[in-house]
mmCIF file of C-alpha atoms in Angstrom:
data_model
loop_
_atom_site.group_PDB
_atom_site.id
_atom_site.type_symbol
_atom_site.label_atom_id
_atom_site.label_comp_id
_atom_site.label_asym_id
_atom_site.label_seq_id
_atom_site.Cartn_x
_atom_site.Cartn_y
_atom_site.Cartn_z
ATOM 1 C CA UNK A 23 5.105 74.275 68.850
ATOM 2 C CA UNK A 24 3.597 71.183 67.219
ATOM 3 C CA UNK A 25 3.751 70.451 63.848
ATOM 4 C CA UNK A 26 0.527 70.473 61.645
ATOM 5 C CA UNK A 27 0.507 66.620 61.613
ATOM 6 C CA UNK A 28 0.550 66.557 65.544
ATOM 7 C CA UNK A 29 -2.154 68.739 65.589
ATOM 8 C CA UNK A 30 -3.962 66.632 63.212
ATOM 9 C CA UNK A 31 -3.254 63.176 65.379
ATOM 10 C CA UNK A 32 -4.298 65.384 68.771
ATOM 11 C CA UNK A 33 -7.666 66.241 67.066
ATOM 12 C CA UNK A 34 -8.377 62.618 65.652
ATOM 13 C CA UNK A 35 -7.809 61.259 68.719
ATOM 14 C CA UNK A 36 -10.056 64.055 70.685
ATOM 15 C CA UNK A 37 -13.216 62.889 68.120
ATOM 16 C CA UNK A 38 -12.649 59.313 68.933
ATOM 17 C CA UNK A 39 -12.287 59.960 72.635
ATOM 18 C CA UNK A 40 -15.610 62.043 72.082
ATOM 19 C CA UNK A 41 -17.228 59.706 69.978
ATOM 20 C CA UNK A 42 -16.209 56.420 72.567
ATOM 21 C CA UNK A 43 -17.762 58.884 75.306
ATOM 22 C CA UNK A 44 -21.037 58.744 73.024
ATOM 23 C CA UNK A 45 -20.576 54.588 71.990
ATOM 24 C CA UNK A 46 -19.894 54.072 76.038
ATOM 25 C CA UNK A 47 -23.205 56.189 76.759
ATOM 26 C CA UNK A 48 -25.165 54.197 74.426
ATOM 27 C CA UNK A 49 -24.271 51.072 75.276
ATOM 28 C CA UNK A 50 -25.160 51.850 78.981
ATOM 29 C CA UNK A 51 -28.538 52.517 78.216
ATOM 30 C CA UNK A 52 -29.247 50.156 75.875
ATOM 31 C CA UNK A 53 -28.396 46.915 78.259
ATOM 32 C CA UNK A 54 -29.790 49.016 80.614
ATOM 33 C CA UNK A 55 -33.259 48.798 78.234
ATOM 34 C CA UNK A 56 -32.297 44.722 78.034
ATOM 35 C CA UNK A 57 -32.416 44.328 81.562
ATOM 36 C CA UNK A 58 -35.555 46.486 82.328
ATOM 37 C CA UNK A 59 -37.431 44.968 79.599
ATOM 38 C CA UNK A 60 -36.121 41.353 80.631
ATOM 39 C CA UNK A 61 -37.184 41.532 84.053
ATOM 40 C CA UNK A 62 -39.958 43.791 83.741
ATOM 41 C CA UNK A 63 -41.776 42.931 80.886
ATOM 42 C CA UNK A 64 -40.544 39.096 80.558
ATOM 43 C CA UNK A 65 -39.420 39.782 76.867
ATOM 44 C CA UNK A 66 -35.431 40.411 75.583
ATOM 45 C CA UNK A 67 -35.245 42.450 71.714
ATOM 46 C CA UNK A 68 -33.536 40.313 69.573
ATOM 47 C CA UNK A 69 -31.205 42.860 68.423
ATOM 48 C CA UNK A 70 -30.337 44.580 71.682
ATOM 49 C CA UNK A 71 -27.552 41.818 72.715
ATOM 50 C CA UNK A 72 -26.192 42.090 69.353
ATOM 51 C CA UNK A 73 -26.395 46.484 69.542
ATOM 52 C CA UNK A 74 -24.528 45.984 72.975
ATOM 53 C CA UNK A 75 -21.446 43.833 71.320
ATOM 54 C CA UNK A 76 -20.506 45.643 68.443
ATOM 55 C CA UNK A 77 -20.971 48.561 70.903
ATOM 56 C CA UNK A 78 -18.530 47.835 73.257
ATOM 57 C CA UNK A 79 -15.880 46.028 70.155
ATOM 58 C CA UNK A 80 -15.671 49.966 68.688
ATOM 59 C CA UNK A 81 -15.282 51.359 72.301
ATOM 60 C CA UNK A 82 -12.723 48.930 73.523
ATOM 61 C CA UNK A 83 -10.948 49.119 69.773
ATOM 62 C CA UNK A 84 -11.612 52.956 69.705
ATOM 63 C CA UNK A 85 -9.804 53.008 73.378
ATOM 64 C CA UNK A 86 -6.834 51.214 72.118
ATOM 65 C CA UNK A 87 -6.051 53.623 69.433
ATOM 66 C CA UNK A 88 -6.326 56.233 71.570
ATOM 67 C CA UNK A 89 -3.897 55.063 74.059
ATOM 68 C CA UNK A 90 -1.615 54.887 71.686
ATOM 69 C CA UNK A 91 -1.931 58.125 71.000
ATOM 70 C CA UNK A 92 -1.941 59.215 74.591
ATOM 71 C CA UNK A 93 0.703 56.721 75.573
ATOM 72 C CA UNK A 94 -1.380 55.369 78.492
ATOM 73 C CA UNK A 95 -1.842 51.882 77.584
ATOM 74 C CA UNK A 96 -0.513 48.850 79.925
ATOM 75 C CA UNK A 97 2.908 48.475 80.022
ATOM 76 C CA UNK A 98 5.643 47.480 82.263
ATOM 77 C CA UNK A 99 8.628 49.607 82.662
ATOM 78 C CA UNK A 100 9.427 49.352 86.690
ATOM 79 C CA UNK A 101 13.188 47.621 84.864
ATOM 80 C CA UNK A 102 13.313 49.102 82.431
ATOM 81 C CA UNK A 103 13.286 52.649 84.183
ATOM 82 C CA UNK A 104 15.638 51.123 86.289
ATOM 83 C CA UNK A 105 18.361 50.965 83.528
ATOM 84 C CA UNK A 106 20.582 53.605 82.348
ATOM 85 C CA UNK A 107 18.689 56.075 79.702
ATOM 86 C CA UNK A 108 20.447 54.627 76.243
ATOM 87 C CA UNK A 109 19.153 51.508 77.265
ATOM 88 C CA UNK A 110 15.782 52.807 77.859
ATOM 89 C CA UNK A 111 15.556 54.851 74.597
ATOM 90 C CA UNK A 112 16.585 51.465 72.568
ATOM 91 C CA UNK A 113 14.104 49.291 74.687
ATOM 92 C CA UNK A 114 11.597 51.982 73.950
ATOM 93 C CA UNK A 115 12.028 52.378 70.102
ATOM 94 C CA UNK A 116 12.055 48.128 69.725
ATOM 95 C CA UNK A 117 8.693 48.380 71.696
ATOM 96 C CA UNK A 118 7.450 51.022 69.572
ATOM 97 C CA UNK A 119 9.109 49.117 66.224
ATOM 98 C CA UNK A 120 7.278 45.304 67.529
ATOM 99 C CA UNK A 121 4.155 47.282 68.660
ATOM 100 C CA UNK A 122 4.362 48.937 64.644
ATOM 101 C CA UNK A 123 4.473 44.964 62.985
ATOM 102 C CA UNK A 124 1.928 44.397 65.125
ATOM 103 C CA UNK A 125 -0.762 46.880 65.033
ATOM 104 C CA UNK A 126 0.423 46.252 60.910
ATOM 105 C CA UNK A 127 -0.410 42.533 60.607
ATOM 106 C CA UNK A 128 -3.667 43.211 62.987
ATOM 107 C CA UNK A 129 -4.666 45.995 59.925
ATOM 108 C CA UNK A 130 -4.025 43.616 57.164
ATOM 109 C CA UNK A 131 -6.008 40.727 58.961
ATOM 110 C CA UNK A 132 -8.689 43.133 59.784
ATOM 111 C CA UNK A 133 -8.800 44.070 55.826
ATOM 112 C CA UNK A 134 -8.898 40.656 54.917
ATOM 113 C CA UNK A 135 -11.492 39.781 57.320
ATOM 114 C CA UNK A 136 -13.993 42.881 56.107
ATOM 115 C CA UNK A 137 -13.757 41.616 53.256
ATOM 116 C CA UNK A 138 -14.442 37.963 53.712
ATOM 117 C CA UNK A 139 -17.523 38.817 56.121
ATOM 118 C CA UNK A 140 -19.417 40.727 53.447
ATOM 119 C CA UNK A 141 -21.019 37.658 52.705
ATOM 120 C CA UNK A 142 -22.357 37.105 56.049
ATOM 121 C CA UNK A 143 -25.201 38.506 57.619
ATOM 122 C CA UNK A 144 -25.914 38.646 61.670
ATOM 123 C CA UNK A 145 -28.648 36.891 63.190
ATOM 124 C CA UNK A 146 -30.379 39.742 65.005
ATOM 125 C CA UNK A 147 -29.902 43.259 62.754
ATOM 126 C CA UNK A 148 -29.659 41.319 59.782
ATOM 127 C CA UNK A 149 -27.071 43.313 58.666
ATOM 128 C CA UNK A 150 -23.164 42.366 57.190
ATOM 129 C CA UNK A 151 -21.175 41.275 59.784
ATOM 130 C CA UNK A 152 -18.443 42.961 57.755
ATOM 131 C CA UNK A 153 -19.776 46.466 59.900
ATOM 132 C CA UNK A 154 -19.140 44.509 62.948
ATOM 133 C CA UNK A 155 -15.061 43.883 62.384
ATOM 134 C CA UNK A 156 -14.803 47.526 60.596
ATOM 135 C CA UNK A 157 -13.260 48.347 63.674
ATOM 136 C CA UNK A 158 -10.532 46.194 63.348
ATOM 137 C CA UNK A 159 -8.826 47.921 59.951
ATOM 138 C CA UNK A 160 -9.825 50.958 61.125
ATOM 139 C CA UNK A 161 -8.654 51.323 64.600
ATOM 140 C CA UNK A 162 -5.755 49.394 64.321
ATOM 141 C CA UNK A 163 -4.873 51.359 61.227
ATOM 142 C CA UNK A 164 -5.139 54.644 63.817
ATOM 143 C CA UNK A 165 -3.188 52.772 66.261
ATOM 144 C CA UNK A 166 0.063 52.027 63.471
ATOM 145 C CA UNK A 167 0.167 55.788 62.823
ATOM 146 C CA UNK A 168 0.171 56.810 65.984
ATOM 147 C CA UNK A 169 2.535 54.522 66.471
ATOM 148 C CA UNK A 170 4.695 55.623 63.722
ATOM 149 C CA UNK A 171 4.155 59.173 64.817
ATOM 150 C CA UNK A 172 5.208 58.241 68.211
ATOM 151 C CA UNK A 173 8.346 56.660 66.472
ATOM 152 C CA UNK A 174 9.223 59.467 63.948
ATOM 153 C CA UNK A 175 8.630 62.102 67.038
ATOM 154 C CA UNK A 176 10.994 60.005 69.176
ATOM 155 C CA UNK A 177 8.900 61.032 72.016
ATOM 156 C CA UNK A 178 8.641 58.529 75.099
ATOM 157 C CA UNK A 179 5.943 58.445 78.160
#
């Protein structure tokens, strides 16, 4: 039976699967409304190029954490299953260990870079780029403790 915090990390990671579903969606109709008004109507909205990236940075970002969770992100293992099990489970927990520093220093950086884009404002929306690299903090921050989860569990794909 899983524990409460498993059940916790299995329904964070449903709402950002649901709410990628719904960032995906829009961002499929709005280049699709940049393209029809481009070659329709001769004109491109000045924000819709700038809707489209941030919109795909929290889906791709969004996507990343969830693999995490999921344990269905990109990774070779066609050696490493070919090696004796204690070798595999040490292999595994110093991927899971470099993949924790990582998705740590990527958190930190993201922090630091909220922070230092406050002050900036994007061209089309007008708004603080800051918004634009939330994603960064955030869903690396997801990605570290499901990581560490992962890690504490000792489960392995």
């Amino acid at each position: 039976m899983p524990s409460p915090i498993d059940r916790l990390a299995d329904r964070v990671s449903a709402i950002l699967q649901i709410l990628g579903v719904a960032l995906l969606s829009l961002l499929v109709i709005g280049v699709g409304a940049q393209v029809i008004f481009r070659y329709f109507f001769g004109v491109t909205p000045q924000w819709s190029e700038e809707v489209g990236r941030y919109l795909l940075i929290h889906t791709t970002l969004m996507g990343a954490a969830v693999s995490v969770h999921t344990r269905e992100h990109i990774r070779l293992d066609i050696i490493v299953k070919a090696l004796p099990a204690l070798l595999q489970v040490l292999i595994d927990r110093a991927n899971r260990l470099i993949a924790l520093g990582l998705f740590g220093l990527l958190t930190w950086y993201g922090i630091e870079t909220v922070d230092f884009m406050w002050g900036q404002r994007s061209q089309g929306l007008r708004i603080p780029l800051a918004w634009s690299f939330m994603g960064l903090p955030v869903y690396f921050g997801l990605a570290f403790l499901f990581a560490l989860l992962g890690l504490v569990r000792g489960r392995r794909a």
